[in-house]
Short mmCIF file of C-alpha atoms in Angstrom, two decimals:
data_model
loop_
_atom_site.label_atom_id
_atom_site.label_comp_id
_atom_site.label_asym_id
_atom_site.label_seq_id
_atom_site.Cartn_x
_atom_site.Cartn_y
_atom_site.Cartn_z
CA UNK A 1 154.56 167.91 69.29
CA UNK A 2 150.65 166.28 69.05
CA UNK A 3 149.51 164.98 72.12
CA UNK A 4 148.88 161.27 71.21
CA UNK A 5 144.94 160.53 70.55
CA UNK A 6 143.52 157.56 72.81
CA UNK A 7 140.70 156.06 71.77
CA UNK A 8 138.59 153.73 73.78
CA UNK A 9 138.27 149.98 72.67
CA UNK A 10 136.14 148.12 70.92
CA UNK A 11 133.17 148.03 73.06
CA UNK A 12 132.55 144.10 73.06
CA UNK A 13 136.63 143.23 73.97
CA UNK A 14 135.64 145.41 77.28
CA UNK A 15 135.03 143.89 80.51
CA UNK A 16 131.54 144.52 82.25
CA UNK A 17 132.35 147.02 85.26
CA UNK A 18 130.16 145.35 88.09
CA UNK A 19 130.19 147.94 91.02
CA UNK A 20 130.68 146.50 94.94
CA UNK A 21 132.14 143.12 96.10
CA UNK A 22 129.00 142.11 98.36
CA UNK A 23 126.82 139.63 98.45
CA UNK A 24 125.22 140.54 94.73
CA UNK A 25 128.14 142.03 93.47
CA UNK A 26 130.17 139.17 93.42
CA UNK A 27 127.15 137.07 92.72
CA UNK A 28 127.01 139.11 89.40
CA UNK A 29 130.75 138.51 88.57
CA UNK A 30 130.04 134.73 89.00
CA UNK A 31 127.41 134.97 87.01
CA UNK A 32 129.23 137.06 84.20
CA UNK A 33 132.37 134.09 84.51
CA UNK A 34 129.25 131.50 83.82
CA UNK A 35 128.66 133.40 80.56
CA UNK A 36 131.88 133.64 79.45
CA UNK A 37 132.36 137.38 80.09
CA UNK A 38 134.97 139.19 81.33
CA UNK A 39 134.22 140.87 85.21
CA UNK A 40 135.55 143.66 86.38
CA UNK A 41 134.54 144.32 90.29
CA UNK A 42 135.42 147.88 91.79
CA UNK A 43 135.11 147.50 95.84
CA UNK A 44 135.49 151.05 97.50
CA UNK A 45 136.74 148.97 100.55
CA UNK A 46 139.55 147.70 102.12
CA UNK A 47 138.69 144.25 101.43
CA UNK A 48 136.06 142.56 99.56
CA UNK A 49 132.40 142.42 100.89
CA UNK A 50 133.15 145.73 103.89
CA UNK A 51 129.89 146.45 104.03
CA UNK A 52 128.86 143.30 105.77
CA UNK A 53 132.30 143.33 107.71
CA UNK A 54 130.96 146.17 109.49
CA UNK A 55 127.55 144.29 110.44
CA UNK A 56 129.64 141.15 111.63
CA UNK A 57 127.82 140.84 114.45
CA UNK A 58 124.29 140.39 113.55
CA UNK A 59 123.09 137.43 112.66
CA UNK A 60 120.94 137.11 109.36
CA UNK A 61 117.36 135.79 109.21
CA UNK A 62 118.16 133.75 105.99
CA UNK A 63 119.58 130.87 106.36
CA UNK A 64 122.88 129.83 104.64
CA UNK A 65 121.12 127.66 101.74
CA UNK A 66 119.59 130.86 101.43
CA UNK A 67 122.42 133.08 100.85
CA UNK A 68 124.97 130.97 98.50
CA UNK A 69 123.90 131.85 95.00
CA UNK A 70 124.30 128.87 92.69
CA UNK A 71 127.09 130.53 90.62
CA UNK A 72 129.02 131.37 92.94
CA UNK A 73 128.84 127.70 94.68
CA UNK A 74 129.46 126.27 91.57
CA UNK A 75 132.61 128.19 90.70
CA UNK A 76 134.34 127.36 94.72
CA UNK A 77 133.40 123.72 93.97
CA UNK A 78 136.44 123.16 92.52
CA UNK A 79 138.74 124.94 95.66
CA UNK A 80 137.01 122.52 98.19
CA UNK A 81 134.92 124.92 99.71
CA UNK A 82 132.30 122.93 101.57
CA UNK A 83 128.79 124.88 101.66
CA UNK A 84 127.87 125.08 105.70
CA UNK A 85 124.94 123.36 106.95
CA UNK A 86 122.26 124.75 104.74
CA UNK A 87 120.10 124.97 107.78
CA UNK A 88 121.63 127.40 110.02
CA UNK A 89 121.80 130.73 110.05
CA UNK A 90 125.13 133.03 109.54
CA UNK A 91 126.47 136.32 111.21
CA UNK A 92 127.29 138.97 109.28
CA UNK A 93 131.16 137.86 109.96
CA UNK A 94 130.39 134.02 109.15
CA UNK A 95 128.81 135.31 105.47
CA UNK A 96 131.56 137.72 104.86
CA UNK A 97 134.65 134.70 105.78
CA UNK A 98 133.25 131.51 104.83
CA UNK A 99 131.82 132.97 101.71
CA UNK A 100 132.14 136.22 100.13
CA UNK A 101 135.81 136.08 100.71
CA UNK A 102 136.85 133.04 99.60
CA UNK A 103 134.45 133.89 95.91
CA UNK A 104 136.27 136.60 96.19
CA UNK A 105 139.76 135.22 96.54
CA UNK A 106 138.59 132.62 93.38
CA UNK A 107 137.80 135.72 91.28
CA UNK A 108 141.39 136.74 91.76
CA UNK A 109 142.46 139.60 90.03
CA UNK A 110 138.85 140.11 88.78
CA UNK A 111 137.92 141.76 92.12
CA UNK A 112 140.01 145.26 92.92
CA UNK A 113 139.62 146.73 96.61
CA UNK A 114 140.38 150.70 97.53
CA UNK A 115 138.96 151.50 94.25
CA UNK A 116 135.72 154.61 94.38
CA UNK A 117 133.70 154.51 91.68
CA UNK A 118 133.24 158.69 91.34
CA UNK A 119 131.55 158.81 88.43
CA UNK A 120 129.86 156.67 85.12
CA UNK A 121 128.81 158.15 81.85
CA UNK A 122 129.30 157.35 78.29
CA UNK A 123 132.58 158.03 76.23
CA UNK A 124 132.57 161.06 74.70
CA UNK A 125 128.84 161.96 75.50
CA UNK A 126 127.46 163.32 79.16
CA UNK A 127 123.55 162.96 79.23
CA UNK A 128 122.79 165.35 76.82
CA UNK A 129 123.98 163.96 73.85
CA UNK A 130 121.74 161.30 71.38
CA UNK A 131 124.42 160.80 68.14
CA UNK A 132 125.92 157.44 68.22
CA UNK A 133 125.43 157.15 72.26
CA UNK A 134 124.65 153.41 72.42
CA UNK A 135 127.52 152.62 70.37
CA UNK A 136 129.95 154.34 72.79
CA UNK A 137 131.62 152.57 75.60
CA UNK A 138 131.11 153.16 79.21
CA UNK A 139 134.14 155.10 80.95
CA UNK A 140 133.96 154.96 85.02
CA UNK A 141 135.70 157.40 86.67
CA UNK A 142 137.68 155.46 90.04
CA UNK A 143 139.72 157.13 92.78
CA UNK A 144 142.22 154.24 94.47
CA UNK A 145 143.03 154.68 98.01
CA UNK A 146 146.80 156.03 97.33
CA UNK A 147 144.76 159.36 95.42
CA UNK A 148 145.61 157.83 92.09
CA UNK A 149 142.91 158.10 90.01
CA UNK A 150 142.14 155.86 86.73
CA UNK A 151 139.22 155.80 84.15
CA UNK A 152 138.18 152.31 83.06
CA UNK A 153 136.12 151.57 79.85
CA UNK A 154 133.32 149.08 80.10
CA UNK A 155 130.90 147.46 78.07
CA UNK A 156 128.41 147.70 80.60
CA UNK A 157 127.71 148.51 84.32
CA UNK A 158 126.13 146.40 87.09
CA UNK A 159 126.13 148.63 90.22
CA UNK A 160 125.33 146.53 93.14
CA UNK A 161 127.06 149.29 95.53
CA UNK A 162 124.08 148.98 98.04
CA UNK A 163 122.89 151.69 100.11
CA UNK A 164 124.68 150.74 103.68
CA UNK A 165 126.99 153.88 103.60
CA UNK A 166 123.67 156.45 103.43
CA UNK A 167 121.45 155.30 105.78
CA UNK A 168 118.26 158.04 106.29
CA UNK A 169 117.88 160.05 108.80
CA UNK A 170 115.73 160.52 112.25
CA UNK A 171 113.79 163.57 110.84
CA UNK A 172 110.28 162.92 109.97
CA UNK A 173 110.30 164.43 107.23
CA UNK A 174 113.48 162.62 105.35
CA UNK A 175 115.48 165.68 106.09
CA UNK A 176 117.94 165.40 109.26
CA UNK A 177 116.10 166.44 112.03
CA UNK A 178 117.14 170.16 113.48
CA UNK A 179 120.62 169.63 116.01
CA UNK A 180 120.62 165.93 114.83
CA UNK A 181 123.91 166.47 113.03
CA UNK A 182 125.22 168.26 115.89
CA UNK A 183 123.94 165.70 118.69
CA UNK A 184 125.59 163.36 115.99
CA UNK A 185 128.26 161.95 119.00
CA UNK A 186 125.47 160.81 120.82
CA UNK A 187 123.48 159.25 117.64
CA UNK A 188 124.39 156.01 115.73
CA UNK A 189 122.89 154.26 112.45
CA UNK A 190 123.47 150.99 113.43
CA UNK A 191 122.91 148.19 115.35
CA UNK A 192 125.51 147.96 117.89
CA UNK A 193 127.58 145.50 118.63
CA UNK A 194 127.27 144.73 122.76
CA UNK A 195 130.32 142.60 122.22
CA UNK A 196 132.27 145.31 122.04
CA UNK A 197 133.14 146.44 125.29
CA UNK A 198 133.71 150.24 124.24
CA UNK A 199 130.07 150.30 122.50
CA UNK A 200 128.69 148.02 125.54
CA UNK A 201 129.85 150.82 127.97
CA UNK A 202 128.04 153.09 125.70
CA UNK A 203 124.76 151.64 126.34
CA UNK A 204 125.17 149.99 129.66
CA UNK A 205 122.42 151.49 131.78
CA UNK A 206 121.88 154.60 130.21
CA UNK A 207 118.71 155.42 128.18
CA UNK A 208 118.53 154.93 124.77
CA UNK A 209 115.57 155.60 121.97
CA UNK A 210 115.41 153.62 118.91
CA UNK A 211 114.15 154.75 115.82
CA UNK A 212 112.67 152.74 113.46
CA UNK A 213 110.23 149.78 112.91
CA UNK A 214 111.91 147.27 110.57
CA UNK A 215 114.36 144.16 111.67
CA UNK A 216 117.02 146.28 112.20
CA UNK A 217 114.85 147.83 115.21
CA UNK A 218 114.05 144.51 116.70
CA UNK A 219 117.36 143.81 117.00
CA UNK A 220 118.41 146.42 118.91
CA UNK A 221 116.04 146.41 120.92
CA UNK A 222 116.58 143.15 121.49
CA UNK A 223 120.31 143.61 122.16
CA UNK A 224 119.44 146.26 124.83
CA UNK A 225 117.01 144.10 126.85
CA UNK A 226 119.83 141.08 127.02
CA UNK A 227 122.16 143.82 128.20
CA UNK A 228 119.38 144.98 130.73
CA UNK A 229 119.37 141.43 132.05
CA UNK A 230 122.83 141.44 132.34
CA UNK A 231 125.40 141.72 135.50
CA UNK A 232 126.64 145.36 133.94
CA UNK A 233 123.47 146.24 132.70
CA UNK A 234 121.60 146.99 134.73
CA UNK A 235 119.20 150.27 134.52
CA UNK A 236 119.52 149.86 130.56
CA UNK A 237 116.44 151.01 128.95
CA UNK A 238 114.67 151.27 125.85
CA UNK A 239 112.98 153.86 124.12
CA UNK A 240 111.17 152.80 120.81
CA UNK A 241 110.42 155.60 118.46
CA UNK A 242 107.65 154.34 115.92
CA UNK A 243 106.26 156.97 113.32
CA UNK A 244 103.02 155.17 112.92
CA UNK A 245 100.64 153.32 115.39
CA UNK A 246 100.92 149.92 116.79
CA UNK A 247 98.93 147.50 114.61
CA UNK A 248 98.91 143.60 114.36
CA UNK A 249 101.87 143.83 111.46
CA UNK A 250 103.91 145.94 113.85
CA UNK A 251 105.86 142.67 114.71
CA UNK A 252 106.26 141.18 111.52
CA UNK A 253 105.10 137.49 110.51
CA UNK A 254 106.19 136.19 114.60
CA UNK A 255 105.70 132.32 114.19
CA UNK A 256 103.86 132.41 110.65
CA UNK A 257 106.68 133.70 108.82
CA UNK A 258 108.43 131.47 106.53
CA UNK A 259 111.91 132.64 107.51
CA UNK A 260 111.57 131.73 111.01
CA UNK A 261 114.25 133.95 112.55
CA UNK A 262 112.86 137.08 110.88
CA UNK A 263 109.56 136.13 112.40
CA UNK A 264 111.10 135.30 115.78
CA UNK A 265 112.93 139.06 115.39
CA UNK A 266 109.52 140.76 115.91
CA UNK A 267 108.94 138.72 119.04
CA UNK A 268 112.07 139.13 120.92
CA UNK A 269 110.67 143.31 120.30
CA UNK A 270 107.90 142.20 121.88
CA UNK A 271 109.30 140.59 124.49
CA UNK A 272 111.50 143.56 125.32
CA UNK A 273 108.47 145.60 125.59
CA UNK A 274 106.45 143.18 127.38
CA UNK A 275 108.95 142.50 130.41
CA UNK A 276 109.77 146.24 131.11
CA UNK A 277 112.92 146.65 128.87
CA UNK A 278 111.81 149.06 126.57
CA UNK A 279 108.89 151.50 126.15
CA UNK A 280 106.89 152.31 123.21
CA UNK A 281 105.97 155.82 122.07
CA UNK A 282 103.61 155.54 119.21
CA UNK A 283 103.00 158.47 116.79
CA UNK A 284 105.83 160.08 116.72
CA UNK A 285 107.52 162.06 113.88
CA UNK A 286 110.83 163.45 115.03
CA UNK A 287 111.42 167.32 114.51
CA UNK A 288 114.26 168.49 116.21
CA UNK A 289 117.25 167.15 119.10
CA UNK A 290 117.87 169.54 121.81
CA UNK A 291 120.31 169.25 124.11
CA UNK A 292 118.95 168.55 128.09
CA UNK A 293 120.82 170.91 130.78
CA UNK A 294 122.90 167.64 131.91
CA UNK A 295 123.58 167.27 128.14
CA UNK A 296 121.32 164.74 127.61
CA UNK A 297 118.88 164.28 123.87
CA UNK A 298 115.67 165.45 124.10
CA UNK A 299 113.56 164.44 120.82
CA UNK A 300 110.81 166.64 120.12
CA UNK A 301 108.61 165.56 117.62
CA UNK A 302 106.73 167.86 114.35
CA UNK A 303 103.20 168.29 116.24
CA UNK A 304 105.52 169.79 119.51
CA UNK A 305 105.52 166.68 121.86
CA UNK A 306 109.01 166.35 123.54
CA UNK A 307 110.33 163.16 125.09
CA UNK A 308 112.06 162.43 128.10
CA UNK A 309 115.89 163.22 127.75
CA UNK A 310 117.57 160.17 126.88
CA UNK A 311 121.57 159.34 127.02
CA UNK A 312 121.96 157.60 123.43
CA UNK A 313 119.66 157.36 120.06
CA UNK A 314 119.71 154.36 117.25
CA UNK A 315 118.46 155.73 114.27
CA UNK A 316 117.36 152.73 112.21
CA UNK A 317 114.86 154.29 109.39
CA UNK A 318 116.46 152.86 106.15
CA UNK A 319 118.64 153.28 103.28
CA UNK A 320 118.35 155.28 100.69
CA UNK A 321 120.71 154.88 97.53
CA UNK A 322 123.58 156.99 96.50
CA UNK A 323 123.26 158.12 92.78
CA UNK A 324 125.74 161.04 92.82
CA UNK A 325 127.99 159.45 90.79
CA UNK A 326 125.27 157.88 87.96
CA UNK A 327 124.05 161.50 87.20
CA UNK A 328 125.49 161.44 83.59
CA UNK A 329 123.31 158.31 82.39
CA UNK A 330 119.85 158.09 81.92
CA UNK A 331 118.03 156.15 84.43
CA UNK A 332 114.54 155.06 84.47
CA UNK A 333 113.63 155.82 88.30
CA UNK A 334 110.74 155.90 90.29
CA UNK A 335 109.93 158.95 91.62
CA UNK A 336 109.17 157.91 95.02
CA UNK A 337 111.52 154.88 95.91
CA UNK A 338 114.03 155.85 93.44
CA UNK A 339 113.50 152.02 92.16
CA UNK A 340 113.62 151.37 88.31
CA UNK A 341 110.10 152.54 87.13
CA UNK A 342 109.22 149.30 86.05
CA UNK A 343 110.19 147.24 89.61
CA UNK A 344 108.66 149.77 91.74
CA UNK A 345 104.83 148.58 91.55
CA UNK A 346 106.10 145.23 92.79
CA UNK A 347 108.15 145.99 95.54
CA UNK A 348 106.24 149.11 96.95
CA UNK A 349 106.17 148.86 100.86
CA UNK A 350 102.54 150.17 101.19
CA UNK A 351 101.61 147.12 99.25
CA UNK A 352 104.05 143.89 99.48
CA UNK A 353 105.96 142.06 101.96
CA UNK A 354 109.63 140.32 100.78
CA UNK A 355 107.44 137.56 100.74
CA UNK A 356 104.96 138.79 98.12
CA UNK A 357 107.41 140.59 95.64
CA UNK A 358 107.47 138.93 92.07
CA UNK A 359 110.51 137.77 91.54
CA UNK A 360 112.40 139.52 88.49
CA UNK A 361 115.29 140.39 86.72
CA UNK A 362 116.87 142.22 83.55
CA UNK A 363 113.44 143.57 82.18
CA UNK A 364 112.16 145.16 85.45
CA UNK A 365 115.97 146.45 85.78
CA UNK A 366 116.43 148.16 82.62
CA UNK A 367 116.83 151.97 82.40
CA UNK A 368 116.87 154.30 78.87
CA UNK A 369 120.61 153.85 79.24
CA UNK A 370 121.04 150.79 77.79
CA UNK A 371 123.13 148.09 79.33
CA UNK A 372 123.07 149.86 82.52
CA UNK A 373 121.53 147.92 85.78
CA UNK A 374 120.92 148.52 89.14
CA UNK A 375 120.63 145.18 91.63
CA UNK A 376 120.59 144.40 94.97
CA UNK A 377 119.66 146.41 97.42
CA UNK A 378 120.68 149.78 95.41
CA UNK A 379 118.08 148.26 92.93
CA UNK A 380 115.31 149.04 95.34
CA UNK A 381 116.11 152.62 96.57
CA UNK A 382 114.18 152.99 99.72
CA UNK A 383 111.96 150.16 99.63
CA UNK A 384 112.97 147.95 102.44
CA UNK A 385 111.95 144.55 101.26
CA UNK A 386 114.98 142.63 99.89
CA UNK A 387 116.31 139.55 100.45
CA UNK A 388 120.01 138.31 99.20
CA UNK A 389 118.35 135.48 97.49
CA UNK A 390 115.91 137.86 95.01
CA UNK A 391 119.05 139.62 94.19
CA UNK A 392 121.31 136.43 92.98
CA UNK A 393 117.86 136.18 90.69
CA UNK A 394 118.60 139.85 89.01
CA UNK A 395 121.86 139.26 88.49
CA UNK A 396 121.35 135.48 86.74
CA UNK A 397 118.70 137.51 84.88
CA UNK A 398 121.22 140.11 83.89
CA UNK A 399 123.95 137.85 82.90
CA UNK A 400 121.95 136.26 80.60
CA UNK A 401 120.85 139.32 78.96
CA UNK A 402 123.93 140.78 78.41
CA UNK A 403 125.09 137.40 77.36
CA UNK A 404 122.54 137.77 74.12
CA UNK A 405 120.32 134.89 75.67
CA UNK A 406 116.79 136.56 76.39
CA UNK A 407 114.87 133.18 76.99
CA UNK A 408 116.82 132.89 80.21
CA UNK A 409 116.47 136.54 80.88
CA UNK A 410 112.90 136.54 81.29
CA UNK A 411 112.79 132.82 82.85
CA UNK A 412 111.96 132.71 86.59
CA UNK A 413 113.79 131.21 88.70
CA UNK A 414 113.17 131.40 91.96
CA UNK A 415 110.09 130.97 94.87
CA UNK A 416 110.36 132.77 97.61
CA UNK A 417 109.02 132.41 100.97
CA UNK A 418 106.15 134.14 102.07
CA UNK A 419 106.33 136.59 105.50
CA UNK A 420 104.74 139.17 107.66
CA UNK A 421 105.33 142.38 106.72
CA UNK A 422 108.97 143.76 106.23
CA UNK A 423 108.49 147.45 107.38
CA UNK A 424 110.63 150.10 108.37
CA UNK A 425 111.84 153.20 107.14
CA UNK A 426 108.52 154.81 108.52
CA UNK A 427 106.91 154.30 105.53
CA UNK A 428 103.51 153.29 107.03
CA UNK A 429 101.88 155.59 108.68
CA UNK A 430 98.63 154.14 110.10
CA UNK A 431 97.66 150.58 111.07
CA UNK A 432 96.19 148.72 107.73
CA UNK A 433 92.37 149.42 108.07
CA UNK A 434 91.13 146.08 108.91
CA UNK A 435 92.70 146.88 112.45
CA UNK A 436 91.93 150.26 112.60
CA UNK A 437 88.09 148.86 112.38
CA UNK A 438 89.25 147.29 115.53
CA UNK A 439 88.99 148.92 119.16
CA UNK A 440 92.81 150.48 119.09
CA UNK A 441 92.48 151.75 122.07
CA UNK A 442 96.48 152.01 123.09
CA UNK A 443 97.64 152.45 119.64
CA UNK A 444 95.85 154.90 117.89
CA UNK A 445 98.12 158.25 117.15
CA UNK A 446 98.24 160.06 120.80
CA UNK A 447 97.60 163.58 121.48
CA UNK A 448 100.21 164.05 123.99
CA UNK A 449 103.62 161.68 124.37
CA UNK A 450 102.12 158.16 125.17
CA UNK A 451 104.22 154.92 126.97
CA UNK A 452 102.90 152.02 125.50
CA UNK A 453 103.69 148.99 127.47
CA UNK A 454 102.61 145.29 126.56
CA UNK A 455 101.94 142.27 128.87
CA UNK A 456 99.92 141.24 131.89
CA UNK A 457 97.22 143.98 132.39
CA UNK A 458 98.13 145.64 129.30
CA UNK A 459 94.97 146.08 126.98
CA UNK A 460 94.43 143.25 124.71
CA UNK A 461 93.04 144.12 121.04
CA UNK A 462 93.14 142.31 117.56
CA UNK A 463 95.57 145.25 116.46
CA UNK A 464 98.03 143.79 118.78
CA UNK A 465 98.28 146.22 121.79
#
């Protein structure tokens, strides 16, 4: 007996697979339902938007008027969802229930939760193969939580999987850093949450470093000085790790940033620094963990400088994306952030702030496999510059290009704020020139490991020491 022949559908009766129920991944699937076309979201989680779920506790530096995307409020206007006070500024927890969840719950049946996207390609045709690709549907590969495993066909693919679950490494040199992955009990790659009294007993007067220079460093630090201050923490210290010198951007935008809490981010650093709560160590590209006698970390960093042992380390250095399972398509990428080539110049870390990238949308997304689109954060590989709000732009942008209307494709949309600089991941290895001109004294690159500390009798310099 034949085996029966299936063929895939027509390609424009096929839903567009939109990969991720976050923020811009349900954003997209609003947008899609705008347009008239049929969403499919695949969320490798338990529940829609887990990502954020597992950030609950930090607040965001947006505010909530920033982080509702128009089609999304428009389509929970009719379930009585009232927008919160445009104003104020969500947790990770707040976004994730009052929001992302209840778009989620409106897309219904459109949304689909324990479902890994393992792999994307075209039917019929793995990257090799020209004849008749673009007329060929998508097929994505999914894994369900039970082990079942199903191939969908698509029409096209929005990934907006993010980069959360592959943050970088401490190592210098983007590789993990020798014995990091076995100190890897003692090393986390997130913020923690202090309300937690398992992870508060962690930290609670021990020692910790802190990797990294971006807003996900402030807060930490931050988070470790309040503990230091408090009844059951007290000996808590700080440790921060910066792979470049101390410069007057080091902070971020403090008071002249337009998103105020981002700017007030870089001063609560600061203020952990300045009263005693932390230390800074300037310079310093980590090489190897070793192990102390007492089992304590010792960091030692490329040029052979080693640290004092300390009890914990945060590694906050950035995401990278995960493009394992888009290796059969043929994507445009640049060969540095792993950004589509054409976004890259405009959201290149040497050169702009969140506040200075252009907004943009299906042009700057498009790869050689057509109909294929990277947003959100997995849009900008390892640049750390995003904000929600210039993602809910792609993904208007990419609706209406799929949709057949091109006009609104290439129409802007959006303004966005201007800011200090962004930072983190490392990525800037010197203080911009106009302060190395300056007398840096305290922060140039030191020879041996140096303590910065910042405050009354501390050196005082344009560069911000």
């Amino acid at each position: 007996m034949t085996a029966p022949i299936h063929h895939p559908p027509a390609t424009a009766e096929l839903p567009v697979v939109v990969i991720g129920a976050g923020p811009i991944g349900l954003a997209a699937a609003a947008h899609l339902v705008g347009r008239g076309i049929e969403p499919l979201v695949l969320e490798a989680g338990p529940a829609p938007a887990t990502a954020v779920r597992e950030w609950a506790h930090v607040r965001l530096f947006s505010t909530w008027g920033e982080v509702v995307d128009p089609a999304a409020e428009k389509l929970l206007a009719p379930t009585g969802w009232a927008k919160p006070d445009a104003g104020t500024y969500p947790s990770g927890g707040d976004w994730a229930d009052g929001y992302l969840q209840p778009l989620a719950d409106v897309l219904g049946d459109k949304v689909r939760t324990g479902a890994t996207v393992t792999g994307v390609s075209r039917s019929g045709r793995d990257r090799i193969v020209d004849a008749d690709r673009e007329a060929q549907p998508f097929v994505v590969h999914v894994t369900h939580a039970d082990g079942r495993e199903e191939r969908i066909f698509a029409r096209a693919v929005i990934d907006a999987s993010g980069t959360w679950a592959t943050p970088s490494p401490a190592g210098g040199s983007g590789l993990p850093a020798l014995g990091e992955k076995a100190a890897a009990d003692h090393i986390a790659y997130r913020v923690p949450d202090l309300d937690d009294p398992s992870v508060r007993a962690r930290y609670a007067g021990k020692r910790t470093a802190v990797i990294g220079s971006g807003a996900s460093a402030f807060t930490a630090l931050a988070y470790l000085a309040g503990l230091a201050k408090a009844d059951d923490g007290a000996g808590t210290k700080g440790v921060w790790i910066l792979r470049r010198g101390i410069s007057g951007s080091t902070f971020g935008g403090g008071e002249a940033d337009q998103l105020p809490a981002r700017g007030a981010l870089g001063l609560a650093a600061k203020a952990a620094v300045d009263d005693g709560h932390a230390d800074a160590v300037t310079g310093f590209r980590t090489d190897a963990v070793e192990r102390a006698a007492d089992g304590r970390l010792v960091l030692v960093a490329e040029d052979g400088r080693r640290l004092d042992p300390v009890d914990e380390v945060i590694v906050l250095t950035g995401f990278r994306p995960d493009l394992s399972f888009l290796d059969e398509l043929r994507l445009g990428l640049d060969e540095r952030l792993q950004a589509p080539v054409e976004l890259a110049p405009l959201i290149d870390p040497n050169q702009h702030s969140c506040g200075t990238v252009y907004p943009h949308g299906a042009n700057e997304l498009s790869h050689p496999e057509k109909d294929v689109y990277l947003v959100g954060m997995k849009s900008y590989g390892r640049a750390p510059t995003f904000l929600a709000m210039t993602g809910y732009e792609q993904v208007r942008s990419v609706a209406a290009a799929l949709a057949g209307d091109q006009e609104a494709a290439a129409r802007v949309e959006l303004t966005l704020p201007e800011t200090g600089v962004c930072g983190g991941a490392g990525l800037f290895d010197a203080a911009p020139e106009a302060d190395q001109s300056q007398d840096v004294g305290c922060c140039a690159t030191p020879a041996t490991p140096s303590v910065i500390q910042f405050g009354v009798g501390a050196p005082s310099t344009s560069g911000g020491c």
